[in-house]
Coordinates of C-alpha atoms in Angstrom, one line a residue:
M1 CA 11.5 -13.4 24.2
I2 CA 8.3 -11.3 23.8
K3 CA 7.3 -12.0 27.0
E4 CA 10.5 -10.8 28.7
R5 CA 10.3 -7.4 26.2
L6 CA 6.6 -7.0 27.6
R7 CA 7.8 -7.4 31.3
R8 CA 10.6 -4.9 30.8
L9 CA 8.2 -2.4 29.2
R10 CA 5.8 -2.8 31.9
E11 CA 8.7 -1.7 34.3
C12 CA 9.0 1.4 32.5
M13 CA 5.6 2.2 32.4
K14 CA 5.3 1.7 36.1
K15 CA 8.1 4.1 36.7
A16 CA 6.2 6.7 34.2
G17 CA 3.2 6.1 35.8
V18 CA 1.7 4.7 32.8
T19 CA -1.4 2.1 33.2
V20 CA -2.2 1.8 29.4
Y21 CA 0.5 2.0 26.7
V22 CA -0.3 2.1 22.7
I23 CA 2.0 1.1 20.1
P24 CA 1.1 1.8 16.7
S25 CA 2.5 0.7 13.5
S26 CA 4.1 4.1 11.9
D27 CA 7.0 6.0 11.9
C28 CA 7.0 9.8 12.3
H29 CA 5.2 10.1 9.1
E30 CA 2.3 7.9 9.3
S31 CA 4.0 5.2 6.3
E32 CA 2.3 2.2 5.8
Y33 CA 5.6 0.5 5.3
V34 CA 8.6 1.7 8.0
C35 CA 12.0 1.4 8.2
A36 CA 13.6 -0.9 11.0
H37 CA 14.1 1.6 13.2
F38 CA 10.4 2.3 13.5
R39 CA 9.2 -1.4 13.8
A40 CA 8.6 -0.9 17.3
R41 CA 5.0 -3.1 17.5
E42 CA 6.6 -5.6 15.8
Y43 CA 9.4 -5.8 18.4
M44 CA 7.1 -5.6 21.2
T45 CA 4.6 -8.2 19.8
G46 CA 6.2 -10.5 17.5
F47 CA 3.6 -9.7 14.6
S48 CA 5.2 -8.6 11.3
G49 CA 2.3 -7.3 9.3
S50 CA 2.1 -3.7 7.9
A51 CA -1.2 -2.6 9.7
G52 CA -1.6 -3.2 13.5
T53 CA -1.8 -1.4 17.0
A54 CA -0.7 -2.9 20.2
V55 CA -1.8 -1.9 23.6
I56 CA -0.1 -2.8 26.7
T57 CA -2.1 -2.4 30.3
E58 CA -0.5 -3.9 33.4
E59 CA -2.2 -7.3 33.0
E60 CA -2.7 -7.9 29.2
A61 CA -1.2 -7.2 25.8
G62 CA -3.6 -6.8 22.8
L63 CA -2.9 -6.7 19.0
W64 CA -5.6 -5.3 16.6
T65 CA -5.4 -6.1 13.0
D66 CA -7.4 -6.0 9.9
G67 CA -9.0 -9.1 8.2
R68 CA -5.7 -9.3 5.6
Y69 CA -3.6 -10.7 8.4
F70 CA -5.9 -12.7 10.9
V71 CA -4.1 -16.0 10.0
Q72 CA -0.6 -14.5 10.1
A73 CA -1.4 -12.9 13.3
Q74 CA -2.7 -16.0 14.9
M75 CA 0.3 -17.7 13.9
E76 CA 3.2 -15.2 14.7
L77 CA 1.4 -14.4 18.3
A78 CA 1.2 -18.1 19.3
G79 CA 3.1 -18.2 22.5
T80 CA 3.7 -14.7 23.0
S81 CA 0.9 -14.1 25.7
V82 CA 0.0 -11.4 23.0
R83 CA -4.1 -11.5 22.6
L84 CA -5.4 -10.8 18.9
F85 CA -8.3 -8.6 18.3
K86 CA -10.1 -9.1 15.3
M87 CA -10.9 -5.7 13.8
E88 CA -14.6 -5.1 12.7
E89 CA -15.8 -8.6 13.9
P90 CA -18.7 -8.8 15.8
G91 CA -18.1 -8.4 19.5
V92 CA -14.4 -7.1 19.0
P93 CA -13.9 -3.5 20.9
D94 CA -11.9 -1.1 18.8
V95 CA -8.9 0.5 20.1
E96 CA -10.5 3.4 21.7
T97 CA -13.1 1.8 23.3
Y98 CA -10.7 -1.1 25.0
V99 CA -8.5 2.1 26.1
K100 CA -11.3 3.5 27.8
E101 CA -12.2 0.4 29.6
H102 CA -8.8 -0.2 30.7
L103 CA -8.1 3.2 32.1
K104 CA -9.0 4.2 35.4
A105 CA -9.4 8.0 37.2
G106 CA -6.1 8.9 38.0
G107 CA -4.4 6.6 35.6
K108 CA -2.1 7.6 32.7
L109 CA -2.0 6.5 29.1
G110 CA 0.9 6.8 27.1
F111 CA 2.3 6.6 23.7
D112 CA 5.1 8.2 21.5
G113 CA 3.5 11.4 20.0
R114 CA 5.8 11.1 17.2
T115 CA 4.8 7.8 15.7
M116 CA 0.9 8.4 16.4
S117 CA -1.2 10.7 14.0
A118 CA -2.8 13.7 15.2
F119 CA -6.1 11.9 14.3
K120 CA -5.6 8.7 16.2
A121 CA -3.8 10.8 19.4
E122 CA -7.0 13.2 19.6
K123 CA -9.3 10.3 19.9
L124 CA -7.1 8.8 22.5
K125 CA -6.4 11.7 24.5
A126 CA -10.4 12.4 24.3
A127 CA -10.9 8.9 25.8
A128 CA -8.4 9.6 28.4
E129 CA -9.8 13.0 29.7
E130 CA -13.2 11.1 29.8
K131 CA -11.9 8.8 32.1
G132 CA -10.1 11.3 33.8
A133 CA -6.6 10.0 33.1
A134 CA -3.3 12.0 32.1
L135 CA -1.5 11.7 29.1
L136 CA 2.3 11.2 28.4
V137 CA 3.2 11.7 24.8
T138 CA 6.9 13.1 25.0
E139 CA 8.5 9.7 26.1
N140 CA 9.3 6.5 24.0
L141 CA 8.9 3.7 26.4
V142 CA 9.5 1.0 23.8
G143 CA 13.2 2.4 22.8
A144 CA 14.2 2.7 26.4
V145 CA 13.8 -1.3 26.1
W146 CA 14.9 -2.1 22.6
D147 CA 18.7 -2.5 23.6
D148 CA 19.5 -3.2 19.9
R149 CA 17.3 -0.8 18.0
P150 CA 18.5 0.1 14.4
Q151 CA 19.9 3.5 13.8
L152 CA 17.8 5.7 11.4
P153 CA 18.7 4.9 7.6
K154 CA 20.9 7.5 5.7
S155 CA 20.3 6.8 2.0
R156 CA 21.2 9.1 -0.7
A157 CA 18.5 11.1 -2.5
F158 CA 18.3 11.2 -6.4
I159 CA 16.4 13.5 -8.8
L160 CA 13.5 12.1 -10.6
E161 CA 14.4 13.9 -13.9
E162 CA 11.0 15.7 -15.6
Q163 CA 11.4 12.9 -18.4
W164 CA 9.8 10.3 -15.9
S165 CA 7.7 13.0 -13.4
G166 CA 6.3 15.2 -16.2
E167 CA 6.0 17.8 -14.4
S168 CA 8.7 20.2 -12.9
T169 CA 9.0 21.1 -9.1
G170 CA 8.5 24.8 -9.6
N171 CA 5.1 24.0 -11.6
K172 CA 4.0 21.6 -8.7
L173 CA 4.9 24.1 -6.1
E174 CA 3.0 26.8 -8.0
R175 CA 0.0 24.6 -7.8
V176 CA 0.3 24.1 -4.0
R177 CA 0.6 27.6 -3.5
K178 CA -2.2 28.3 -5.5
Q179 CA -4.8 26.1 -3.5
M180 CA -3.0 27.8 -0.2
A181 CA -4.1 31.2 -1.4
E182 CA -7.7 30.0 -2.1
Q183 CA -8.0 28.4 1.5
G184 CA -6.4 31.7 3.2
A185 CA -3.4 29.2 4.4
D186 CA -0.4 31.0 5.5
I187 CA 1.9 27.8 5.8
H188 CA 1.5 24.5 4.7
V189 CA 3.0 21.4 6.9
L190 CA 3.6 18.0 5.1
A191 CA 4.8 14.6 6.9
S192 CA 3.7 12.4 4.2
L193 CA 6.9 11.2 2.6
C194 CA 5.3 10.3 -0.7
D195 CA 3.8 13.7 -1.0
I196 CA 6.8 15.5 -0.1
A197 CA 8.8 13.6 -2.9
W198 CA 6.2 13.9 -5.3
I199 CA 6.4 17.7 -4.7
L200 CA 10.3 17.9 -5.0
N201 CA 10.5 15.1 -7.6
I202 CA 13.0 13.6 -5.5
R203 CA 13.3 10.0 -4.4
G204 CA 15.5 8.0 -1.7
R205 CA 15.7 4.6 -0.1
D206 CA 15.1 5.4 3.3
I207 CA 12.1 2.7 3.4
P208 CA 12.4 -0.9 2.1
H209 CA 10.0 -1.0 -1.1
V210 CA 9.2 2.9 -0.7
P211 CA 11.7 5.0 -2.6
V212 CA 11.4 7.8 -0.5
V213 CA 13.7 10.3 1.9
L214 CA 12.9 10.8 5.6
S215 CA 12.0 14.2 5.9
F216 CA 9.3 17.0 6.6
L217 CA 8.4 20.0 4.4
S218 CA 6.7 23.4 5.0
V219 CA 5.5 25.8 2.2
T220 CA 4.4 29.5 2.5
K221 CA 3.8 32.0 -0.1
D222 CA 7.4 32.9 -0.7
T223 CA 9.3 30.1 0.8
C224 CA 9.7 26.1 1.3
T225 CA 11.8 24.4 3.6
W226 CA 12.6 20.7 3.6
Y227 CA 13.6 19.3 6.9
V228 CA 16.0 16.3 6.1
D229 CA 19.4 14.7 6.8
G230 CA 22.0 16.9 5.0
S231 CA 24.2 14.0 4.6
A232 CA 21.6 12.4 2.4
L233 CA 22.1 15.2 -0.6
S234 CA 24.4 15.3 -3.5
D235 CA 25.8 18.1 -4.9
R236 CA 23.4 17.8 -7.5
V237 CA 20.6 17.2 -5.4
Q238 CA 21.4 20.6 -3.8
R239 CA 21.6 22.2 -6.8
H240 CA 18.1 21.1 -7.7
L241 CA 16.9 22.4 -4.3
K242 CA 18.4 25.8 -4.8
E243 CA 17.3 26.4 -8.4
N244 CA 14.1 25.6 -7.1
G245 CA 13.8 28.1 -4.2
I246 CA 14.0 25.2 -1.4
K247 CA 15.9 25.8 2.0
V248 CA 17.4 23.1 3.7
K249 CA 17.1 22.5 7.7
G250 CA 17.7 19.7 10.0
Y251 CA 15.1 16.8 10.3
E252 CA 14.1 17.5 13.9
E253 CA 14.2 21.5 13.5
I254 CA 10.8 21.5 12.0
Y255 CA 9.4 21.0 15.8
T256 CA 11.3 24.4 16.9
D257 CA 10.2 26.2 13.6
L258 CA 6.1 25.3 14.3
R259 CA 6.5 26.7 17.6
G260 CA 7.2 30.2 15.9
V261 CA 4.0 30.4 14.1
K262 CA 2.4 33.5 14.6
D263 CA -1.1 34.3 16.2
G264 CA -3.6 33.9 14.0
Q265 CA -1.9 32.3 11.0
K266 CA -3.7 29.9 9.5
V267 CA -1.7 26.5 9.3
W268 CA -2.9 23.8 6.4
L269 CA -1.9 20.3 7.8
D270 CA -3.8 16.8 7.5
K271 CA -4.1 15.3 11.2
K272 CA -4.4 11.6 9.6
S273 CA -0.9 12.3 7.9
V274 CA 1.0 14.7 10.7
N275 CA 1.9 13.1 13.9
Y276 CA 0.9 14.2 17.3
R277 CA 3.8 16.3 18.3
L278 CA 3.9 18.1 15.2
L279 CA 0.3 19.4 15.7
Y280 CA 0.8 20.5 19.4
A281 CA 3.9 22.2 18.1
V282 CA 1.8 24.6 16.5
P283 CA 1.0 27.6 19.2
E284 CA -2.8 27.7 20.4
K285 CA -3.3 30.9 19.0
A286 CA -2.8 29.8 15.3
R287 CA -5.6 28.5 13.1
I288 CA -5.5 25.0 12.2
L289 CA -6.9 24.0 8.4
N290 CA -7.2 20.4 8.8
Q291 CA -7.8 19.3 5.1
S292 CA -6.1 16.4 3.0
N293 CA -2.9 17.6 1.3
P294 CA -3.6 19.3 -1.8
S295 CA -0.6 17.1 -3.3
E296 CA -2.6 13.8 -2.3
L297 CA -5.2 14.5 -5.4
M298 CA -2.7 16.1 -7.7
K299 CA -0.2 13.0 -7.5
A300 CA -3.0 10.5 -7.8
V301 CA -4.2 11.8 -11.2
K302 CA -1.1 11.0 -13.5
N303 CA -0.2 13.4 -16.1
P304 CA 0.4 12.2 -19.9
T305 CA 4.1 12.0 -19.4
E306 CA 3.6 9.5 -16.1
I307 CA 0.6 7.7 -18.1
Q308 CA 2.9 6.9 -21.0
N309 CA 5.8 5.7 -18.8
L310 CA 3.5 3.5 -16.6
K311 CA 2.7 1.8 -19.8
A312 CA 6.0 1.1 -20.8
A313 CA 6.8 -0.1 -17.0
H314 CA 3.7 -2.4 -17.3
L315 CA 5.2 -3.9 -20.7
K316 CA 8.2 -5.0 -18.9
E317 CA 6.5 -6.3 -15.8
S318 CA 4.2 -8.4 -17.9
L319 CA 6.9 -9.8 -19.9
A320 CA 8.6 -10.7 -16.7
F321 CA 5.2 -12.5 -15.1
T322 CA 4.3 -14.3 -18.4
R323 CA 7.7 -15.2 -18.7
F324 CA 7.1 -16.8 -15.1
M325 CA 4.3 -18.5 -16.0
Y326 CA 5.6 -20.2 -18.7
W327 CA 8.6 -21.2 -16.9
L328 CA 6.4 -22.3 -13.8
K329 CA 4.1 -24.6 -15.8
S330 CA 6.9 -26.1 -18.0
N331 CA 9.2 -27.1 -15.0
V332 CA 7.2 -27.6 -11.8
H333 CA 7.0 -31.3 -12.8
K334 CA 10.5 -31.3 -13.8
E335 CA 12.5 -29.6 -10.8
E336 CA 12.8 -28.6 -7.3
I337 CA 10.9 -25.1 -7.2
T338 CA 10.2 -23.5 -3.5
E339 CA 8.2 -20.5 -3.0
I340 CA 11.5 -18.4 -2.2
S341 CA 13.4 -19.9 -5.1
A342 CA 10.2 -19.0 -7.4
A343 CA 9.9 -15.6 -6.1
A344 CA 13.6 -15.0 -7.0
Y345 CA 13.1 -16.2 -10.3
L346 CA 10.4 -13.8 -11.0
D347 CA 12.8 -11.0 -10.1
H348 CA 15.7 -12.2 -12.0
L349 CA 13.1 -11.7 -14.9
R350 CA 12.5 -8.1 -13.9
E351 CA 16.2 -7.2 -13.5
E352 CA 16.3 -8.2 -17.1
Q353 CA 14.3 -5.4 -17.8
G354 CA 15.7 -1.9 -18.3
N355 CA 15.6 1.0 -15.7
Y356 CA 14.6 -1.6 -13.0
L357 CA 15.3 -0.4 -9.4
E358 CA 13.7 -2.7 -6.9
Q359 CA 10.9 -4.7 -5.7
S360 CA 7.7 -2.4 -4.9
F361 CA 6.7 -4.7 -2.0
A362 CA 7.9 -7.8 -0.6
P363 CA 6.9 -10.6 -3.0
I364 CA 3.8 -12.8 -1.8
C365 CA 4.7 -16.3 -3.4
A366 CA 2.4 -18.8 -1.8
Y367 CA 1.6 -22.3 -2.6
G368 CA -1.2 -24.3 -1.6
S369 CA -2.6 -23.6 2.3
H370 CA -0.3 -20.6 2.6
G371 CA -2.4 -18.8 -0.2
A372 CA -5.5 -18.3 2.0
I373 CA -2.7 -16.2 4.1
V374 CA -3.6 -12.9 2.5
H375 CA -0.6 -11.3 3.1
Y376 CA 1.6 -14.4 3.4
S377 CA 5.6 -13.8 3.2
A378 CA 7.7 -17.0 3.0
T379 CA 10.6 -17.1 5.6
E380 CA 13.3 -19.9 5.6
E381 CA 10.9 -21.9 8.0
S382 CA 7.7 -21.8 6.2
N383 CA 9.3 -22.2 2.6
T384 CA 7.4 -25.0 0.8
R385 CA 8.2 -26.9 -2.0
I386 CA 6.0 -26.3 -4.9
L387 CA 4.3 -29.2 -6.5
P388 CA 2.6 -30.1 -9.7
E389 CA -0.8 -29.9 -8.2
G390 CA -3.3 -27.3 -6.5
F391 CA -2.5 -23.1 -6.9
L392 CA 0.3 -21.2 -6.4
L393 CA -0.4 -17.4 -5.9
V394 CA 1.9 -14.7 -6.9
D395 CA 1.6 -11.3 -5.8
A396 CA 4.4 -8.6 -6.7
G397 CA 5.8 -5.6 -8.6
G398 CA 8.7 -3.4 -9.2
H399 CA 9.5 -0.1 -9.3
Y400 CA 11.4 1.3 -12.5
R401 CA 12.4 4.7 -13.7
E402 CA 8.9 4.7 -15.6
G403 CA 6.9 4.0 -12.6
T404 CA 5.4 1.1 -10.1
T405 CA 3.9 -1.9 -10.6
D406 CA 1.5 -4.5 -8.7
T407 CA 0.4 -7.8 -9.9
T408 CA -1.2 -11.0 -9.1
R409 CA -1.8 -14.2 -10.5
T410 CA -2.8 -17.6 -9.3
F411 CA -1.4 -20.5 -11.2
A412 CA -2.8 -24.0 -11.8
L413 CA -0.2 -26.2 -11.5
G414 CA -2.1 -29.4 -12.3
A415 CA -5.2 -31.2 -11.8
L416 CA -8.1 -29.0 -10.0
T417 CA -11.3 -29.9 -8.4
E418 CA -14.5 -29.0 -9.7
E419 CA -14.9 -26.6 -6.5
Q420 CA -11.2 -24.7 -7.2
K421 CA -12.0 -24.3 -10.7
R422 CA -15.5 -22.4 -9.9
M423 CA -14.1 -20.4 -7.2
Y424 CA -11.3 -19.2 -9.9
T425 CA -13.8 -18.5 -12.2
A426 CA -16.0 -16.3 -9.9
V427 CA -12.9 -14.7 -8.9
C428 CA -12.1 -13.9 -12.6
R429 CA -15.1 -12.6 -13.3
G430 CA -15.4 -10.5 -10.9
N431 CA -12.2 -8.7 -12.0
L432 CA -13.4 -8.4 -15.3
K433 CA -16.8 -7.1 -14.5
L434 CA -14.8 -4.0 -12.8
A435 CA -12.6 -3.7 -15.5
S436 CA -15.1 -3.2 -18.1
A437 CA -17.3 -0.8 -15.9
R438 CA -18.5 2.1 -17.4
F439 CA -19.8 4.8 -15.3
L440 CA -20.8 8.4 -15.1
Y441 CA -18.0 11.2 -13.7
G442 CA -18.7 11.6 -10.2
C443 CA -19.1 8.0 -9.0
T444 CA -16.4 6.6 -6.7
G445 CA -14.7 3.5 -5.9
Y446 CA -17.5 2.9 -3.5
N447 CA -20.0 3.0 -6.1
L448 CA -18.3 0.5 -8.0
D449 CA -17.3 -2.1 -5.5
I450 CA -20.3 -4.3 -5.9
L451 CA -19.5 -5.3 -9.6
C452 CA -16.5 -7.1 -8.4
R453 CA -18.0 -8.9 -5.3
E454 CA -21.3 -9.8 -7.0
P455 CA -20.1 -13.3 -8.4
L456 CA -18.6 -14.3 -5.0
W457 CA -21.4 -12.8 -2.8
Q458 CA -24.1 -14.8 -5.1
L459 CA -21.8 -18.0 -3.9
G460 CA -22.1 -16.7 -0.2
M461 CA -18.4 -15.8 -0.4
D462 CA -16.5 -12.8 0.1
Y463 CA -13.1 -11.5 0.8
K464 CA -12.0 -9.2 3.8
H465 CA -9.8 -6.8 2.1
G466 CA -10.4 -3.8 -0.4
T467 CA -11.0 -4.6 -4.1
G468 CA -8.5 -2.0 -4.9
H469 CA -6.2 0.9 -4.3
G470 CA -4.7 3.6 -6.0
V471 CA -1.0 3.2 -6.8
G472 CA 1.8 5.6 -6.5
H473 CA 4.2 6.5 -9.2
L474 CA 7.7 5.4 -8.5
L475 CA 6.2 5.9 -4.6
N476 CA 4.2 3.6 -2.4
V477 CA 2.3 1.2 -4.0
H478 CA -0.5 1.7 -2.1
E479 CA -1.9 5.5 -2.6
G480 CA -5.0 7.2 -2.1
P481 CA -7.6 8.8 -2.5
N482 CA -8.7 6.5 -5.1
A483 CA -9.9 3.0 -3.9
F484 CA -12.3 0.3 -4.6
R485 CA -13.8 -0.5 -1.2
W486 CA -17.8 -1.0 0.1
K487 CA -16.9 0.1 3.6
L488 CA -15.9 3.6 4.4
K489 CA -12.9 3.6 6.4
D490 CA -12.9 5.8 9.7
G491 CA -13.6 9.4 9.3
G492 CA -12.8 8.9 5.4
T493 CA -14.6 10.3 2.4
P494 CA -14.9 8.8 -0.9
A495 CA -12.9 10.2 -3.6
A496 CA -14.6 10.6 -7.2
L497 CA -12.8 8.6 -9.7
E498 CA -10.7 11.1 -12.3
P499 CA -9.3 10.4 -15.6
G500 CA -5.8 9.6 -15.1
M501 CA -6.1 7.4 -11.6
V502 CA -4.4 4.2 -11.4
T503 CA -6.5 1.8 -9.2
T504 CA -5.9 -1.9 -8.7
D505 CA -8.6 -4.4 -9.5
E506 CA -8.0 -7.6 -7.3
P507 CA -10.6 -9.7 -5.9
G508 CA -9.6 -12.8 -4.1
I509 CA -11.0 -16.1 -2.0
Y510 CA -9.2 -17.7 0.9
I511 CA -10.1 -21.1 2.2
K512 CA -8.3 -21.6 5.6
D513 CA -5.9 -24.2 5.4
R514 CA -6.7 -25.2 2.0
Y515 CA -5.8 -22.6 -0.7
G516 CA -6.1 -19.0 -2.0
I517 CA -7.0 -17.4 -5.3
R518 CA -6.7 -13.4 -6.1
L519 CA -6.4 -12.0 -9.6
E520 CA -5.0 -8.3 -10.0
N521 CA -4.8 -6.0 -12.6
E522 CA -4.2 -2.3 -12.6
L523 CA -6.8 0.2 -14.2
L524 CA -6.4 3.5 -15.6
C525 CA -9.3 5.6 -15.2
V526 CA -10.3 7.1 -19.0
K527 CA -12.8 9.1 -20.5
Q528 CA -15.4 7.8 -22.7
E529 CA -18.1 9.6 -24.5
E530 CA -19.8 12.7 -23.2
N531 CA -23.7 13.3 -23.8
K532 CA -26.8 14.9 -22.1
Y533 CA -26.4 12.5 -18.9
G534 CA -22.9 13.5 -18.5
Q535 CA -19.3 12.4 -18.7
F536 CA -19.1 8.8 -19.2
L537 CA -15.7 6.8 -17.6
G538 CA -14.0 3.7 -18.1
F539 CA -11.0 1.7 -17.6
E540 CA -7.9 0.9 -19.8
V541 CA -6.2 -2.1 -18.4
L542 CA -2.2 -1.8 -17.7
T543 CA -1.5 -5.2 -16.7
L544 CA -0.9 -7.6 -19.7
V545 CA -0.7 -11.2 -18.1
P546 CA -2.9 -13.9 -19.1
F547 CA -5.5 -15.3 -16.7
D548 CA -5.1 -18.9 -16.2
L549 CA -7.5 -21.1 -18.8
D550 CA -6.4 -24.0 -16.9
A551 CA -8.5 -22.7 -14.0
I552 CA -11.4 -21.4 -15.7
L553 CA -14.9 -22.9 -16.3
P554 CA -16.3 -21.4 -19.5
Q555 CA -19.7 -22.5 -18.8
E556 CA -20.0 -20.4 -15.6
M557 CA -19.3 -16.9 -17.5
T558 CA -21.6 -15.2 -19.3
Q559 CA -21.6 -14.4 -23.2
A560 CA -20.3 -11.1 -22.5
E561 CA -17.5 -12.0 -20.0
R562 CA -16.3 -14.6 -22.3
E563 CA -16.0 -12.0 -25.2
Y564 CA -14.6 -9.6 -22.7
L565 CA -11.9 -12.1 -21.5
N566 CA -11.1 -13.1 -25.3
R567 CA -10.6 -9.4 -26.1
Y568 CA -8.2 -9.2 -23.1
H569 CA -6.1 -12.0 -24.2
Q570 CA -6.1 -11.1 -27.7
T571 CA -4.6 -7.7 -26.2
V572 CA -2.1 -9.5 -24.2
Y573 CA -0.5 -11.7 -27.0
D574 CA -0.4 -8.9 -29.5
A575 CA 1.7 -6.6 -26.8
L576 CA 3.9 -9.5 -25.6
A577 CA 4.4 -11.8 -28.5
P578 CA 6.8 -9.6 -30.6
H579 CA 9.2 -9.8 -27.3
L580 CA 9.0 -13.5 -26.8
N581 CA 10.9 -16.2 -28.4
E582 CA 9.2 -18.7 -30.6
E583 CA 8.3 -21.5 -27.8
E584 CA 7.4 -18.7 -25.4
R585 CA 4.7 -17.4 -28.3
A586 CA 3.3 -20.6 -29.1
W587 CA 2.6 -21.3 -25.6
L588 CA 1.3 -17.6 -25.2
K589 CA -0.7 -18.5 -28.1
D590 CA -2.7 -21.4 -26.7
Y591 CA -2.8 -19.4 -22.8
T592 CA -4.6 -16.8 -24.7
R593 CA -7.0 -18.9 -26.7
K594 CA -10.4 -17.8 -27.4
I595 CA -13.0 -19.6 -25.1

């Protein structure tokens, strides 16, 4: 099937004179997760992970992805003729280098300019110019061979009232315009769906697990225009827009409107989040201000209402997760439980909570060796029965009206080896060390990442993913600019941690073909004392789910680490016990006992 699709694509490439064709993972908005209509890379390669780039030449097809997906990609690409390129591994060329190596003078590089970020497209354009090759960005060649391509979604938008958002749309626009004035920008163009949803206080269901509406936004000193399919807007939403002075135009009309920008006008956009066709729609004599959207930092710093609501959301999620842990440990030796049925039961427990909307991402419920696949997703073919032995790794979350959650726990289901306990303890120690950090204002997640990795590095071990990501407020579960990492992403600038930012803390270890361990809490950055050295910050843990004491070696922990874990477990018990029945409370008391 994949080989036939590649053959047909190469026929289209030949007709268009294209010798190298690049297929990103994104949509027209640089979204991490995309609706079915935009899953072109998956359609052409068979790889279903959320991150990756395909490059098709006349003789070869390659797929680039990061360490989270190496195992999954190897499995999904088997028999497709698509070659896996493991990003950032020694001797592996990046996409731009590979493209330059395979482009020849007089050749032509192609990609869909709507689904390639301006930032990446300019790098590819430079590679083509360096090799004396032409560029084709106006034709969607994958669309020409995708016979049964799904249509664009048409979900209904809904308003996120101020009781949940904590700030009016008018005030958010005022803050954006103030920053525009400070930068001398005449027009601000946004393609990032989460930024648009946050500014407008509107959510939707156009992307699975990401409550947004496919759209663009432009803001000037006096106007705001939302480019969106009008059929998605109810009378109530339209009234909300009118009250805030927001005009509605068709989704595709932004490209035409940008061509009308006047000479000398300054257009503020982020080349990493706008697509290439948006960028080159702006006339050459206009001035481009290439900076992050001001709303990126605004939405990352949660306001008091959002924080209060998030704590309520995490109490609900923690109750569901803890009840799941109790059910799992009580029943795994009594009844047949599979990866899929376990994930479904967790979501059932979540649905019992008020204001639950949907999962915040496809759950990872990975038993045994499947846990070593960082972003494993159970299918009918891979679905495995969970036995009363080894580890079950569960990474899941929910969208509530109050906010978004993301939790990971690894459960011991029977007797463990000393090695398994030692690895679990090291991962747990890393999680606790980061959560208990105290640091001066100005520190970034890059300064703190070592705290989490150090227990594993001492064992000569590591994990091939970031330690933590920001979390949106009823938006994408993955949000910037805050993150815990030790490597800077391409062109990235570290963001200082600000009070009000929420970032995950999720170290892990993955032993191929054997097991995986990951432990994830969400951390709220908070102010601590201020003295002559400056403002100190720390973290408040939002996630309230016990770590599995059946997998911990207390002797491997320092006294301070044991004391911190005991305090955390006491907090978990105090918060959850009033909401549990007598049997559940007794069980939780044991699993939050002091060690």
